[in-house]
Short mmCIF file of C-alpha atoms in Angstrom, two decimals:
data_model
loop_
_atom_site.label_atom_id
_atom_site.label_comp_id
_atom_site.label_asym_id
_atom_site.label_seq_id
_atom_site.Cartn_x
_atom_site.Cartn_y
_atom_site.Cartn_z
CA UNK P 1 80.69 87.75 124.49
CA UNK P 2 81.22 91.06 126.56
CA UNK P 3 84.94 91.12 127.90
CA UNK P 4 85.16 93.12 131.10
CA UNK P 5 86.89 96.02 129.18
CA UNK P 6 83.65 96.23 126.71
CA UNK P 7 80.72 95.78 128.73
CA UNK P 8 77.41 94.45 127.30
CA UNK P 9 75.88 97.51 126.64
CA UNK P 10 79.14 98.92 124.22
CA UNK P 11 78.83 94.96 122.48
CA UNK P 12 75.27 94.51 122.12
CA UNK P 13 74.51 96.37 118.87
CA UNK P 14 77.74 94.78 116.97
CA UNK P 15 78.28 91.05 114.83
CA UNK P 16 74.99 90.87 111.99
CA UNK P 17 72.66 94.15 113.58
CA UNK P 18 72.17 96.23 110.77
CA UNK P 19 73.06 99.67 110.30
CA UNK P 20 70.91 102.80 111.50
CA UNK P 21 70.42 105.13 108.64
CA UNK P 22 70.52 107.86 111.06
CA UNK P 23 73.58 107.12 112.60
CA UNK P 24 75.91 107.50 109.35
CA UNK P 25 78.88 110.07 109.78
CA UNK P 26 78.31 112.89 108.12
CA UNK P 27 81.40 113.41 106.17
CA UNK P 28 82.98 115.91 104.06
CA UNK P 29 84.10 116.10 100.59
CA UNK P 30 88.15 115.58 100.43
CA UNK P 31 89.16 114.65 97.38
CA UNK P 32 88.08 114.49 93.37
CA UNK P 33 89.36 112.96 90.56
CA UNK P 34 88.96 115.54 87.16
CA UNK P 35 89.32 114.41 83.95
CA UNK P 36 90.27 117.28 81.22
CA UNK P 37 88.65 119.34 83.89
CA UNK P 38 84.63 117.50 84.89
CA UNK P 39 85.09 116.33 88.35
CA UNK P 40 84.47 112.31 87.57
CA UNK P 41 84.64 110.68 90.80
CA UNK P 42 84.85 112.82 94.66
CA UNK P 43 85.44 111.01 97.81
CA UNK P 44 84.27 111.95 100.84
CA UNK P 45 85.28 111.21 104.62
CA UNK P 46 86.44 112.92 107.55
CA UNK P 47 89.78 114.22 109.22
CA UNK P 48 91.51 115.26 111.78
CA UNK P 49 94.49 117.96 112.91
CA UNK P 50 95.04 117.76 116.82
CA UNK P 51 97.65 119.72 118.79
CA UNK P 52 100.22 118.37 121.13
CA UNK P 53 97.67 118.57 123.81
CA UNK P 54 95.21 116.62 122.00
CA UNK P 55 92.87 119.55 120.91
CA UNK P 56 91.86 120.05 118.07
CA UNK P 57 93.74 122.12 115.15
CA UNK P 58 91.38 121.64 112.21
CA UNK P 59 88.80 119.13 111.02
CA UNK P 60 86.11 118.12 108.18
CA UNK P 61 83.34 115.84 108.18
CA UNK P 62 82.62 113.84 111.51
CA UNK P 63 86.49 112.91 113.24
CA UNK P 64 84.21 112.31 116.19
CA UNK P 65 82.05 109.65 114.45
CA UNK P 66 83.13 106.07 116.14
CA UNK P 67 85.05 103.88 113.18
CA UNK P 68 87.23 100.96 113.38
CA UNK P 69 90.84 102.01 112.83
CA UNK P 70 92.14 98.63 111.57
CA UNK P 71 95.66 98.14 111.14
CA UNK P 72 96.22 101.92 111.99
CA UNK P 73 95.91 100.16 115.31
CA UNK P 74 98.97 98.05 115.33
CA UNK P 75 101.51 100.65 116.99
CA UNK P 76 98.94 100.44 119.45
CA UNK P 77 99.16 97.21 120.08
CA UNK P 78 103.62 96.93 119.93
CA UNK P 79 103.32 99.31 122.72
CA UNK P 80 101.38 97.29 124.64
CA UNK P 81 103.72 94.57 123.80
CA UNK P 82 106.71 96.00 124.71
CA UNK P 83 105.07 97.05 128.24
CA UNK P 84 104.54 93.58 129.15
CA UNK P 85 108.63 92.78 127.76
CA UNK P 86 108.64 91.93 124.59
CA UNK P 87 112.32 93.43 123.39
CA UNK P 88 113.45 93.02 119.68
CA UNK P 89 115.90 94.46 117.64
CA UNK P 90 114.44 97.76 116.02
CA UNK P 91 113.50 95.73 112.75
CA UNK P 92 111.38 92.88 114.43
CA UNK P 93 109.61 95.59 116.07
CA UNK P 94 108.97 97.76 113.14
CA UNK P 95 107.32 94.34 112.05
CA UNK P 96 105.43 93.97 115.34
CA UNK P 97 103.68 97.30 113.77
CA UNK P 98 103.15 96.43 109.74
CA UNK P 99 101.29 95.76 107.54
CA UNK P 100 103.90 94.30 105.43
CA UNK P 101 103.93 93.49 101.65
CA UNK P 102 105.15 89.87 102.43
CA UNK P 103 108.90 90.31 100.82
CA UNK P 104 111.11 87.64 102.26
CA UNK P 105 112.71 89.88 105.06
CA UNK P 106 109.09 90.35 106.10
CA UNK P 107 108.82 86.69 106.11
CA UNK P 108 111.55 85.28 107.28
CA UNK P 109 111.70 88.17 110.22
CA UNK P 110 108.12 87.19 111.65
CA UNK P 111 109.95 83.58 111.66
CA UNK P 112 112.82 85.17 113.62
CA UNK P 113 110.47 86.40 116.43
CA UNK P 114 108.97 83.17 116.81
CA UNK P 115 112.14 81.43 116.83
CA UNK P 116 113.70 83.66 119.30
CA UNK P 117 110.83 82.68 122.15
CA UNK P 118 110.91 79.15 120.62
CA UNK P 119 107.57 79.23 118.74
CA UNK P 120 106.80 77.63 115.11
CA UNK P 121 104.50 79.12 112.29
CA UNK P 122 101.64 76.61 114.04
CA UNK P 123 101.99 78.74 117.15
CA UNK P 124 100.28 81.84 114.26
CA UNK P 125 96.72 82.37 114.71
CA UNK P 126 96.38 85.23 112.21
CA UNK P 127 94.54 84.35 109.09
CA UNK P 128 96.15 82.63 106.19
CA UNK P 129 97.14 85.19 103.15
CA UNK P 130 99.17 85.80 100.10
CA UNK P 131 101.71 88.58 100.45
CA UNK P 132 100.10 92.00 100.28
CA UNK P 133 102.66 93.44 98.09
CA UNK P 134 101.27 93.29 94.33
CA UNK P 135 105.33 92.59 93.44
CA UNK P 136 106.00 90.65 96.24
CA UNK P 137 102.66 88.41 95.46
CA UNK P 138 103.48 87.60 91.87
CA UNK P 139 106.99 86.54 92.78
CA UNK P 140 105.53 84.44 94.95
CA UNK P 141 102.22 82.81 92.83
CA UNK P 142 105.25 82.37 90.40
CA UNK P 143 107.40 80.33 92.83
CA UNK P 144 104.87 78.00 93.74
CA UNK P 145 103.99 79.52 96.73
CA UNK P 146 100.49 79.60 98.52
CA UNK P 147 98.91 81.36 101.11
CA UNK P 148 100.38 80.80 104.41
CA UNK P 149 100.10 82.28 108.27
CA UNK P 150 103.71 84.04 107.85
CA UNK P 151 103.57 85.36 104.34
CA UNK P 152 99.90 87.30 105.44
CA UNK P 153 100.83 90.64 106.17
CA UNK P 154 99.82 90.91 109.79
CA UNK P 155 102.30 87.88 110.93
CA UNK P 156 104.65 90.30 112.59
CA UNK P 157 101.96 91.33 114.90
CA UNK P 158 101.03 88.25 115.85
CA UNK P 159 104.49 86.52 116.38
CA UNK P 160 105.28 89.66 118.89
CA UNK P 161 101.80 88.55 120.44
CA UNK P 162 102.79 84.98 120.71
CA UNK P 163 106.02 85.64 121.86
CA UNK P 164 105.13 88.19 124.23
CA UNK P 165 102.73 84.72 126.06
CA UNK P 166 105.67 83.49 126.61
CA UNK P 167 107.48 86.13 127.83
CA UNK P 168 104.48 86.42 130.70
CA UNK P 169 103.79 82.81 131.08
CA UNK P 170 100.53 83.00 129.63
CA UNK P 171 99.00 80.51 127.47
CA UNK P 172 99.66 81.18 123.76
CA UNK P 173 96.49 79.32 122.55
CA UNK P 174 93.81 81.70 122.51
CA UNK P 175 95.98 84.59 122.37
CA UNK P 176 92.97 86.08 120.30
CA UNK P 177 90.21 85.99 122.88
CA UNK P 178 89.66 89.45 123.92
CA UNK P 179 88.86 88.02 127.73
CA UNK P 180 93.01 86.81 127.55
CA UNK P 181 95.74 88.92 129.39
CA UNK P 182 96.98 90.11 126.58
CA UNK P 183 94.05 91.15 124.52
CA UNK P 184 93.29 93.05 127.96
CA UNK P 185 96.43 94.69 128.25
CA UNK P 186 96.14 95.66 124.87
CA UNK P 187 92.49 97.04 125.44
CA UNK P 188 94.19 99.50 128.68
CA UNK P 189 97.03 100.69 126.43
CA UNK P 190 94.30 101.70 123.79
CA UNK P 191 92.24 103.42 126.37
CA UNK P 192 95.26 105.12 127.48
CA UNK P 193 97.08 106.31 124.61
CA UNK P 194 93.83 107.58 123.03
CA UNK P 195 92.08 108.95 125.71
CA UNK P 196 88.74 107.88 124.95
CA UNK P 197 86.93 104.12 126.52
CA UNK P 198 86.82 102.56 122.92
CA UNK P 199 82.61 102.72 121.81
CA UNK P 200 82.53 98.71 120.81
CA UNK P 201 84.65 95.59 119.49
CA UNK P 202 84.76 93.61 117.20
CA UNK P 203 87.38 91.59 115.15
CA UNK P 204 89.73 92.50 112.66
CA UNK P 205 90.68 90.92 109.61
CA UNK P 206 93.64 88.68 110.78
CA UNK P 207 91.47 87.82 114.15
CA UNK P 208 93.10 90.16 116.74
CA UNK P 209 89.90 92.00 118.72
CA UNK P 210 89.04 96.01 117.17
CA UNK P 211 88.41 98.79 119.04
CA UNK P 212 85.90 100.95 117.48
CA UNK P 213 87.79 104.20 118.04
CA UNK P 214 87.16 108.07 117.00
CA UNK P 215 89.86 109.37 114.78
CA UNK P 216 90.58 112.50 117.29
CA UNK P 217 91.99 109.55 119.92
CA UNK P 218 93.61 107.51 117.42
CA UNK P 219 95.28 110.76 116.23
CA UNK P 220 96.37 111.74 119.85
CA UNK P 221 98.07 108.42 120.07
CA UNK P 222 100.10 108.88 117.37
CA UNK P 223 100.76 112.14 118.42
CA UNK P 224 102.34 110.83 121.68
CA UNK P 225 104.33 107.87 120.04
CA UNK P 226 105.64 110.60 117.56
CA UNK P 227 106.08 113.05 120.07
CA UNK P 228 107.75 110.22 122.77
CA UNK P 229 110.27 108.99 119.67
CA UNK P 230 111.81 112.81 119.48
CA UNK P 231 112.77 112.75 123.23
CA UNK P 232 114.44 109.26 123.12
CA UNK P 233 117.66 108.68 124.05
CA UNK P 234 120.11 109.37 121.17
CA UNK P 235 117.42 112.46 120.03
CA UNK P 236 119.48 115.11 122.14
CA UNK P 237 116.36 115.39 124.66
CA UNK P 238 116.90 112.66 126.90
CA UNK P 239 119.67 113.68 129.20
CA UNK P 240 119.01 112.59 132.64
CA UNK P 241 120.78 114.42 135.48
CA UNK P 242 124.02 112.64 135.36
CA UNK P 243 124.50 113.24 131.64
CA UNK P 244 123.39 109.46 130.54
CA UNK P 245 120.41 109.05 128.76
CA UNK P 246 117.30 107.38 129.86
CA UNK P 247 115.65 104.25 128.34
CA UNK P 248 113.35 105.02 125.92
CA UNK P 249 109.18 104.18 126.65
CA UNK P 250 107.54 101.99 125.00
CA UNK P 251 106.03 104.60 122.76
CA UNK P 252 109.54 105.84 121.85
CA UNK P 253 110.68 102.64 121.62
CA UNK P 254 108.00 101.67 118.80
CA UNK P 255 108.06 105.00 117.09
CA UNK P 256 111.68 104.94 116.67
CA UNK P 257 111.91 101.65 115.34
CA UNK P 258 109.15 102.69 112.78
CA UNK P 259 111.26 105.37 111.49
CA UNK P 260 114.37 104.08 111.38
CA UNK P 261 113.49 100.88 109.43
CA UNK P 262 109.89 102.45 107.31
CA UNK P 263 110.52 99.42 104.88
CA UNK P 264 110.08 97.06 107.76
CA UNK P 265 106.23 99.05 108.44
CA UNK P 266 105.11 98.48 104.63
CA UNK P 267 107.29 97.82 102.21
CA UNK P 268 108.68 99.05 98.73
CA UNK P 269 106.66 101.24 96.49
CA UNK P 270 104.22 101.88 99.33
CA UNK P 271 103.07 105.19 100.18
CA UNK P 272 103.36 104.44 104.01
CA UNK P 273 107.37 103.68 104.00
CA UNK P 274 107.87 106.78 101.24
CA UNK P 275 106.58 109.39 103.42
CA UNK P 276 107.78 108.15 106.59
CA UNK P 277 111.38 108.29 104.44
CA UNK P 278 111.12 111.66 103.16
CA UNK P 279 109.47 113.52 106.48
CA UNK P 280 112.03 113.19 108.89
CA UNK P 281 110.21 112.44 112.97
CA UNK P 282 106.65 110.80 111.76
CA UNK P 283 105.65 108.45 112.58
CA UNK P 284 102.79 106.73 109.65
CA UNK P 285 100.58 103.73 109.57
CA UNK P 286 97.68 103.29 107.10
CA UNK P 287 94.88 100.69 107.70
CA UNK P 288 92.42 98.85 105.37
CA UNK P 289 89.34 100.87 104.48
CA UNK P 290 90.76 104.34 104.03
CA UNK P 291 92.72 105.44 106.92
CA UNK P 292 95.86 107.15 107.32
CA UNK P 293 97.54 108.54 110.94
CA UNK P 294 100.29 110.35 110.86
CA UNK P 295 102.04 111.61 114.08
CA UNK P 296 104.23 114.59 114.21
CA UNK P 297 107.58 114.63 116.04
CA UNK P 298 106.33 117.72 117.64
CA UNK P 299 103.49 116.00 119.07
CA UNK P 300 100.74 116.97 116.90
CA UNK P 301 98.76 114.14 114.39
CA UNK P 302 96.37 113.57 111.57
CA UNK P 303 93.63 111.03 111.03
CA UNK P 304 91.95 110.56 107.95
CA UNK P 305 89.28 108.72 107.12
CA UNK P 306 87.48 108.30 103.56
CA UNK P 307 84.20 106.97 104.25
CA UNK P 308 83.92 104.65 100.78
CA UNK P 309 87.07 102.66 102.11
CA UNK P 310 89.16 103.22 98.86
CA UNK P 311 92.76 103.44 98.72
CA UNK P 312 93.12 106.25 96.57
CA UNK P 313 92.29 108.87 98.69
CA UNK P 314 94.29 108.27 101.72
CA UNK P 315 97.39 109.80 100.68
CA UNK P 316 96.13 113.16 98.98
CA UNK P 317 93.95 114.43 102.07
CA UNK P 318 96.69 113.55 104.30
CA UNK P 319 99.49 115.36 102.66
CA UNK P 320 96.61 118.57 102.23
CA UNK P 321 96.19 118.17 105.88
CA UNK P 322 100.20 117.77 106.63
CA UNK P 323 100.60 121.73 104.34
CA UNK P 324 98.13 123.20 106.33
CA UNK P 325 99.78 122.60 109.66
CA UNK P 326 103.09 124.21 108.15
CA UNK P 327 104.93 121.50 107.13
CA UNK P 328 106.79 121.29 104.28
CA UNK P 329 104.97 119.11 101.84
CA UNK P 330 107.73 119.67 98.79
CA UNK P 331 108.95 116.48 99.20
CA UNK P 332 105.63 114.47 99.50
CA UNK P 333 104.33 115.91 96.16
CA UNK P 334 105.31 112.28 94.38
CA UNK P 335 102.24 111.15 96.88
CA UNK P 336 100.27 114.20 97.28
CA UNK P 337 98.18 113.96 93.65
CA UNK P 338 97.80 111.56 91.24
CA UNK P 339 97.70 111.58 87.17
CA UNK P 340 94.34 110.42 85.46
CA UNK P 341 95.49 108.83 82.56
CA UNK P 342 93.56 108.75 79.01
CA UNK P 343 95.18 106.90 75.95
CA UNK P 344 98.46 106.88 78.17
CA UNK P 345 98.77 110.27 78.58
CA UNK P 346 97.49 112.61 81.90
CA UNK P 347 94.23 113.91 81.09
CA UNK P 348 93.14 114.56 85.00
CA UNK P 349 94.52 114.65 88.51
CA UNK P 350 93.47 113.18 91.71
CA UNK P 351 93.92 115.75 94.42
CA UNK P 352 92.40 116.83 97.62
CA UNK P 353 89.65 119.14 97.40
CA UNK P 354 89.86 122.44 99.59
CA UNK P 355 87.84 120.84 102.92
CA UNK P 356 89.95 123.19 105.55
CA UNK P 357 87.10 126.33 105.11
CA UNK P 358 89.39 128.08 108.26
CA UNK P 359 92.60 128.55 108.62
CA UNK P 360 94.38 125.89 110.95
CA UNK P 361 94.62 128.20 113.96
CA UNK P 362 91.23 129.30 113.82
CA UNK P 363 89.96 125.44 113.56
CA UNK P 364 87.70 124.71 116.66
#
């Protein structure tokens, strides 16, 4: 049913229509996987560079094409939380913005939030799961344990969602329905961090309502909550008049809590919480299908999008994109390629392909 953020006309072609041929992105080719030198497999997609202003800086494929960002979209959504009051220790609200592997702090912190607004795991109205975590999911299987509402990896979100109902006085059943106050609010924030009315909705995989979004506004979102963290108080750049420091946004306040507890966004061994570790100021969130943002404590952001929705690929094109904008990459290079493996030895690499044809400052 059309919401009065999404009219009818933005909602009518969504649910079962079928594709238009003619409407596919046309995307780029932005990574390959050789083996002893044949290119055996190339993915293609698009991406995005954009400037502090939201311009662009470079781009390949279509990074105006409208796709559904996924969970790319939760730091989104913990700002619009923590407008409408939800406060939690930095942790919780790293959570409030995961995808987490389902470890036990993951677990037992989405617990915490409920607790704290005195809600239960039956208040949840994400989707049941196993932990997302390939470790964390066979130490659980092997404990006995099945798939549950806090163990799925979007329970963080949705216990800040919950919780935030009751901070408002609004009705936590139905929380979901994008025609409820806080599906609305959520639908503004998106509008205004991104820039852009979103182009339809529909619904994710854990139930909350999706924007379909382009990647140029999802990256100029994470460009501001990047750029918003660097000025918080405590950064140096938040001195008000009187030589205190002012409370941070909610952008800061989401993007700092992100960086400071990267574990908390992901999880071990996952590429997310590595390179927020090792690149000091970004702010990353991946999201199912093939997306990575990245925002840039100087207020400038990559999207990426690889149009087969493999994993794979993510990681390469983003780092690629991340060296041509100057930054130093050195310490990414554990994430920036891959090994192709034959008879347990590298045979091949998976790496970007070169997809920037102009240099960054000559990118329209």
């Amino acid at each position: 049913m059309p919401t009065p953020a999404f009219p009818a006309a933005r909602t009518a072609a969504l649910g079962t229509a079928p594709y238009v041929a003619e409407q596919l992105p046309q995307h780029a080719a932005l990574a390959v996987a050789s083996r002893d030198g044949l290119a055996e497999s190339v993915h293609y997609g698009s991406v995005i560079a954009t400037a502090p202003d939201g311009s662009t800086l470079a781009s390949a494929g279509n990074p105006l094409a409208p796709f559904y960002p996924r969970s790319s979209l939760k730091p989104l959504q913990a700002v619009a939380l923590v407008r409408a009051g939800l406060e939690l220790p930095a942790d919780l609200l790293a959570l409030t913005a995961a995808s987490h592997s389902g470890a036990a702090k993951h677990r037992d912190g989405a617990l915490r939030i409920l607790e704290m607004h005195g809600l239960t795991p039956g208040d949840l109205q994400n989707s049941t799961d196993l932990p997302y975590g390939v470790t964390e999911r066979e130490e659980w299987v092997r404990s006995g344990g099945d798939t549950t509402h806090l163990a799925q990896n979007c329970s963080g979100k949705h216990a800040s969602m919950a919780a935030t109902c009751i901070i408002n006085g609004w009705p936590v059943e139905g929380y979901l329905d994008p025609t409820h106050p806080l599906q609305q609010l959520v639908a503004r924030t998106v509008t205004e961090l991104t820039g852009e009315e979103p182009l339809g909705l529909s619904t994710d995989g854990c139930g909350t309502p999706l924007f379909a979004l382009t990647l140029r506004g999802m990256a100029r979102a994470f460009g501001r909550i990047a750029a918003a963290s660097s000025t918080a108080p405590g950064t140096g750049a938040s001195r008000t008049p009187h030589g205190g420091t002012a409370p941070p946004c909610a952008e800061a306040a989401v993007g700092l809590a992100m960086q400071r507890h990267p574990d908390m966004v992901a999880g071990e061994r996952r590429d997310v919480t590595e390179l927020m570790r090792l690149l000091p100021g970004a702010v990353a969130k991946d999201g199912f299908e093939g997306i990575q943002l990245v925002g840039l404590p100087d207020g400038r952001a990559v999207a990426v999008k690889i149009s087969d929705g493999g994993d794979r690929a993510r990681m390469p094109v983003t780092v690629r994109v991340l060296e041509a904008l100057g930054v130093d990459t050195g310490p990414l290079s554990g994430i920036g390629t891959a090994p192709v493996l034959g008879g347990g030895r590298q045979v091949g690499l998976l790496q970007a392909t070169d997809f920037l044809s102009k240099p960054v400052n000559e990118a329209p």
